[in-house]
């Protein structure tokens, strides 16, 4: 017979684990992967596989030879970073830029802080922003999606994203109504993903499908995405009501660019978001306002990644300031 | 163009001068007059800030030294265990005082309930913290007084002087110990005691803190003190007291005659660093009972004594990693 | 909408394997070891000596301190020795060891099954009698009942809450008791109402026991001022503060007792023990214990004399399974892992859970991934991850500020942590250290 075990209570444990959570996120991204392959073809497969392998390899090398700790590349977190990084780049990106992105994501943003659970910023976003600043040309020449068996929207090989078209148009002094015809098949195509942009961010529908899966599995809570979307709608809605000729309507903001990807997959990253429900609401709302600020008033057409990274930096403060509601605070309810 | 240059130099210079004047007056106003000897004494201290002296850090201790030196003209009761007598002599010199030499101390682990002596009866899982396990249960070996082996003492040590021996599951103190007392405070079971280092590092102590009666104590651990009192009877110096079924050797009264060591039926009394082959050297002239002492060479079934010595000899070989491995294992 | 508490909570697999097993009486053991400290507070002072003859129900140790309880012999026989035995705390503690001879009861104890509904004693007499009979809270905390019933000056009890929640997985002792001894229990509730001077009692039962809710609701209509409420299944609803919140929607402030909001909570088992003490003159010498576990051959609910070694209980359930990894006194969420099978059943033992080895072990501890699940499930609104961190860093000031003392040790955080961090271990350590610090402060 075995020796009896002695430990403090509780003696039972949920069957949830870090690994299950991480792979849950990976499964949630499958629809978006499929859509990206549909629109961008083999290039999408190439970028995703390369990015995932590179991220896991970098993590392996660092854990094995630099930190000399246990190898945890199969816990799924490096895989998520790899997929998210691939989602955030155009499908025609050269392989060596993807490698650099992986090294920055995993090496700088994750492992230098001590690995999973200790990084302050979302690794994939750090990689993406690093690439965006270092290789602006390659990172912003988005290929026009060509559905398998379908035809492209224009004859050009690459083109700007709807957000880019909008930004340039407004800068040139046109009104929103003037520009709108340049953005093809507005709601319908934007929702399904028939738009120029990075790999994974094009299809709002696929991303929302994955998000619903994560919500059901309780991998994410509604707080961060809810507050994020809410603040985007309210803030951009106010601007739109003030002057519809200069400011786009909220729905446009929601379905274009990396909004859905950022809201459901990157702002909700457990490691770099606040712990309490209250904190998550603040975090989401802050990121939403920053996104619109950057999109409308900033130099870049897209602001999701910057907004989330900036809010990541505030997380320790948010955690300190916004404690959960303690039991007994409402005396005699 | 020149105008700009002149104006900027002049204005910046003016600001600089104004600021320096303000600074000067502020510095005068808030000047803290401090005894320069405090700095000197602090310089002499080891700067380990370990708290072994009972003060918050070396600075606080230096202040206390100067204060007591001025008020009472002695340094009684103040001692830096890390620096030892040398440091205290320097500090005393700075204050133009005399200081009594004190025996250097060392931490002594008074438990020998290794895996072999006190076999595991249950498996502990959970936080790698003795303080927690102490409240949870009596211990893997069943002894409610013995070492829990989770290494709170190791974590508390700032001097890399105490490590877990993975084989026995007990902490081992090495020569780096400065007797700061951190491990004594950290141990929830009060197993570690600061005892005089002794001449040539020779020490005799009861390696057990079990206060239970003989039967239950022995049931859990082969080398427990069973409170039989034989050592008390044999001690010529009244150095051994028996309280709550536990013998205690007063290090001040003990003259290291080693009569008690072979007397102990469980081998709970440990002697350290006595040269085994040259038995006669260690015996003082007023204890002619060589016969008894000879027994030490082969203490009855007491492998531990030899093992302990071995460990002591090879302490330098004990890698610091051992303790970490041990604690991380236990936290799983 | 069923009532429940608001903050946090988890829902572990219920595994109530013994729900259909009616309570059977366990044979009297050959040797009973009755510890002096079976309750919260000071140990009782022993009254018997080695060699004394004792009868069932005879007072063998007297609780002299304010928070303490009397202890009666649960068997008849000869006092073999007064010695330390390993008890549920995991330590050797003083106990009376009695060699059993026959089953001779002390005089004045009514052992008949007839239900006596007439309550003839006054408030003061009831409390006095409960004290004499050594009744303690049988939910697990074993707080002496008479102390709980003495409402401090300046406070007023408004409602009596009876805890029939039994939110711990596996355990069914209260459930069976409510089904089989429901009427006696309700008389006990009436007695407790008189003792407290309230005219309203609420019985909270979780919705996974519809038979008990139905049975007690029917019975309660015969009594005045007793209402039965079904509650949504959520752990830790059986915790005092959570139950009050669920039933009367009041929150007991931090560091205060339930009487602060006018409520007094007693366990269903306690109500039955009170009935026995007052109406039958029978001290607390036996209780219902669930013996259960997935690989236990014949799990069941037993009426067990206090002091019976759990090995006999395990024998009655078909013996210790081969694959046993852990034996737990109590439920899986808050129970204590036992380090010996000779531990006696004490007043607070509501169950013995035998876990197979593959389920009993703890998994590898990983880094916190900051998922925040611990914060979301904490019923007290604490941040377990943070408490673990500050306790590890020995930052006691911060530990106190983060309200470590509010923790009810329900284990929800530890249960839910995907990284398997021993959160509650460290929080307990922190509570312990804080307790010491606060006691030292009080001394000054």
Tab-separated table of C-alpha atoms in Angstrom, chain A residues 16-128:
chain	number	residue	atom	x	y	z
A	16	UNK	CA	-8.810	22.889	-15.762
A	17	UNK	CA	-5.154	23.566	-16.364
A	18	UNK	CA	-2.877	26.101	-17.994
A	19	UNK	CA	-2.437	23.784	-20.925
A	20	UNK	CA	-6.163	23.365	-21.450
A	21	UNK	CA	-6.681	27.112	-21.350
A	22	UNK	CA	-3.897	27.746	-23.838
A	23	UNK	CA	-5.062	25.089	-26.274
A	24	UNK	CA	-8.591	26.412	-25.852
A	25	UNK	CA	-7.385	29.734	-27.226
A	26	UNK	CA	-5.657	27.920	-30.094
A	27	UNK	CA	-8.888	26.102	-30.974
A	28	UNK	CA	-10.746	29.387	-30.824
A	29	UNK	CA	-8.457	30.762	-33.503
A	30	UNK	CA	-9.096	27.919	-35.931
A	31	UNK	CA	-12.008	29.633	-37.765
A	32	UNK	CA	-9.900	32.726	-38.325
A	33	UNK	CA	-7.028	30.584	-39.590
A	34	UNK	CA	-9.360	28.896	-42.034
A	35	UNK	CA	-10.691	32.219	-43.312
A	36	UNK	CA	-7.188	33.556	-43.764
A	37	UNK	CA	-6.189	30.504	-45.755
A	38	UNK	CA	-9.320	30.913	-47.850
A	39	UNK	CA	-8.481	34.497	-48.733
A	40	UNK	CA	-4.709	34.502	-48.854
A	41	UNK	CA	-4.015	30.967	-49.967
A	42	UNK	CA	-0.830	29.097	-49.303
A	43	UNK	CA	0.911	32.283	-48.276
A	44	UNK	CA	-1.201	32.316	-45.152
A	45	UNK	CA	-0.236	28.738	-44.322
A	46	UNK	CA	3.406	29.625	-44.860
A	47	UNK	CA	3.284	32.653	-42.533
A	48	UNK	CA	1.354	30.885	-39.766
A	49	UNK	CA	3.482	27.747	-39.750
A	50	UNK	CA	6.689	29.726	-39.912
A	51	UNK	CA	5.648	32.026	-37.119
A	52	UNK	CA	4.482	29.222	-34.810
A	53	UNK	CA	7.581	27.134	-35.402
A	54	UNK	CA	9.844	30.143	-34.943
A	55	UNK	CA	8.176	31.151	-31.682
A	56	UNK	CA	8.382	27.659	-30.245
A	57	UNK	CA	11.957	27.278	-31.401
A	58	UNK	CA	13.024	30.564	-29.824
A	59	UNK	CA	11.341	29.574	-26.565
A	60	UNK	CA	13.006	26.172	-26.663
A	61	UNK	CA	16.461	27.611	-27.312
A	62	UNK	CA	16.150	30.191	-24.568
A	63	UNK	CA	14.823	27.718	-22.022
A	64	UNK	CA	17.394	25.119	-22.889
A	65	UNK	CA	20.551	27.179	-23.287
A	66	UNK	CA	19.998	30.540	-21.633
A	67	UNK	CA	17.703	30.013	-18.670
A	68	UNK	CA	18.428	26.285	-18.347
A	69	UNK	CA	14.985	25.614	-16.960
A	70	UNK	CA	12.353	23.062	-17.819
A	71	UNK	CA	11.173	23.158	-21.407
A	72	UNK	CA	7.568	24.281	-21.595
A	73	UNK	CA	7.103	24.864	-25.319
A	74	UNK	CA	4.192	22.451	-25.447
A	75	UNK	CA	2.096	24.341	-22.921
A	76	UNK	CA	0.518	26.167	-25.850
A	77	UNK	CA	1.469	29.714	-24.936
A	78	UNK	CA	4.250	29.958	-27.532
A	79	UNK	CA	1.851	28.549	-30.091
A	80	UNK	CA	-0.667	31.271	-29.308
A	81	UNK	CA	1.989	33.943	-29.614
A	82	UNK	CA	3.042	32.460	-32.949
A	83	UNK	CA	-0.478	32.406	-34.349
A	84	UNK	CA	-1.266	35.895	-33.076
A	85	UNK	CA	1.957	37.231	-34.541
A	86	UNK	CA	1.081	35.660	-37.895
A	87	UNK	CA	-2.419	37.135	-37.657
A	88	UNK	CA	-0.870	40.552	-37.244
A	89	UNK	CA	1.304	40.624	-40.345
A	90	UNK	CA	0.533	40.741	-44.071
A	91	UNK	CA	0.602	37.394	-45.820
A	92	UNK	CA	3.439	38.306	-48.159
A	93	UNK	CA	5.942	39.094	-45.422
A	94	UNK	CA	9.446	37.707	-46.064
A	95	UNK	CA	10.431	34.795	-43.840
A	96	UNK	CA	13.303	36.576	-42.152
A	97	UNK	CA	11.076	39.376	-40.911
A	98	UNK	CA	8.794	36.791	-39.350
A	99	UNK	CA	11.816	35.254	-37.624
A	100	UNK	CA	12.798	38.630	-36.242
A	101	UNK	CA	9.249	39.103	-35.066
A	102	UNK	CA	9.336	35.749	-33.275
A	103	UNK	CA	12.647	36.551	-31.606
A	104	UNK	CA	11.343	39.886	-30.369
A	105	UNK	CA	8.004	38.423	-29.265
A	106	UNK	CA	9.301	35.444	-27.374
A	107	UNK	CA	12.846	36.477	-26.587
A	108	UNK	CA	12.373	40.088	-25.608
A	109	UNK	CA	8.747	40.424	-24.606
A	110	UNK	CA	8.261	37.082	-22.878
A	111	UNK	CA	11.373	35.189	-21.832
A	112	UNK	CA	13.400	38.186	-20.697
A	113	UNK	CA	10.729	38.811	-18.075
A	114	UNK	CA	10.936	35.214	-16.912
A	115	UNK	CA	8.560	33.373	-19.177
A	116	UNK	CA	4.861	32.653	-19.130
A	117	UNK	CA	3.016	34.574	-16.496
A	118	UNK	CA	5.653	37.200	-15.903
A	119	UNK	CA	5.599	39.264	-19.073
A	120	UNK	CA	4.115	42.712	-18.715
A	121	UNK	CA	3.181	43.161	-22.364
A	122	UNK	CA	1.456	40.903	-24.817
A	123	UNK	CA	4.360	39.207	-26.635
A	124	UNK	CA	2.686	39.028	-30.046
A	125	UNK	CA	1.812	42.708	-29.931
A	126	UNK	CA	5.330	43.694	-28.969
A	127	UNK	CA	6.590	41.690	-31.936
A	128	UNK	CA	4.077	43.243	-34.262
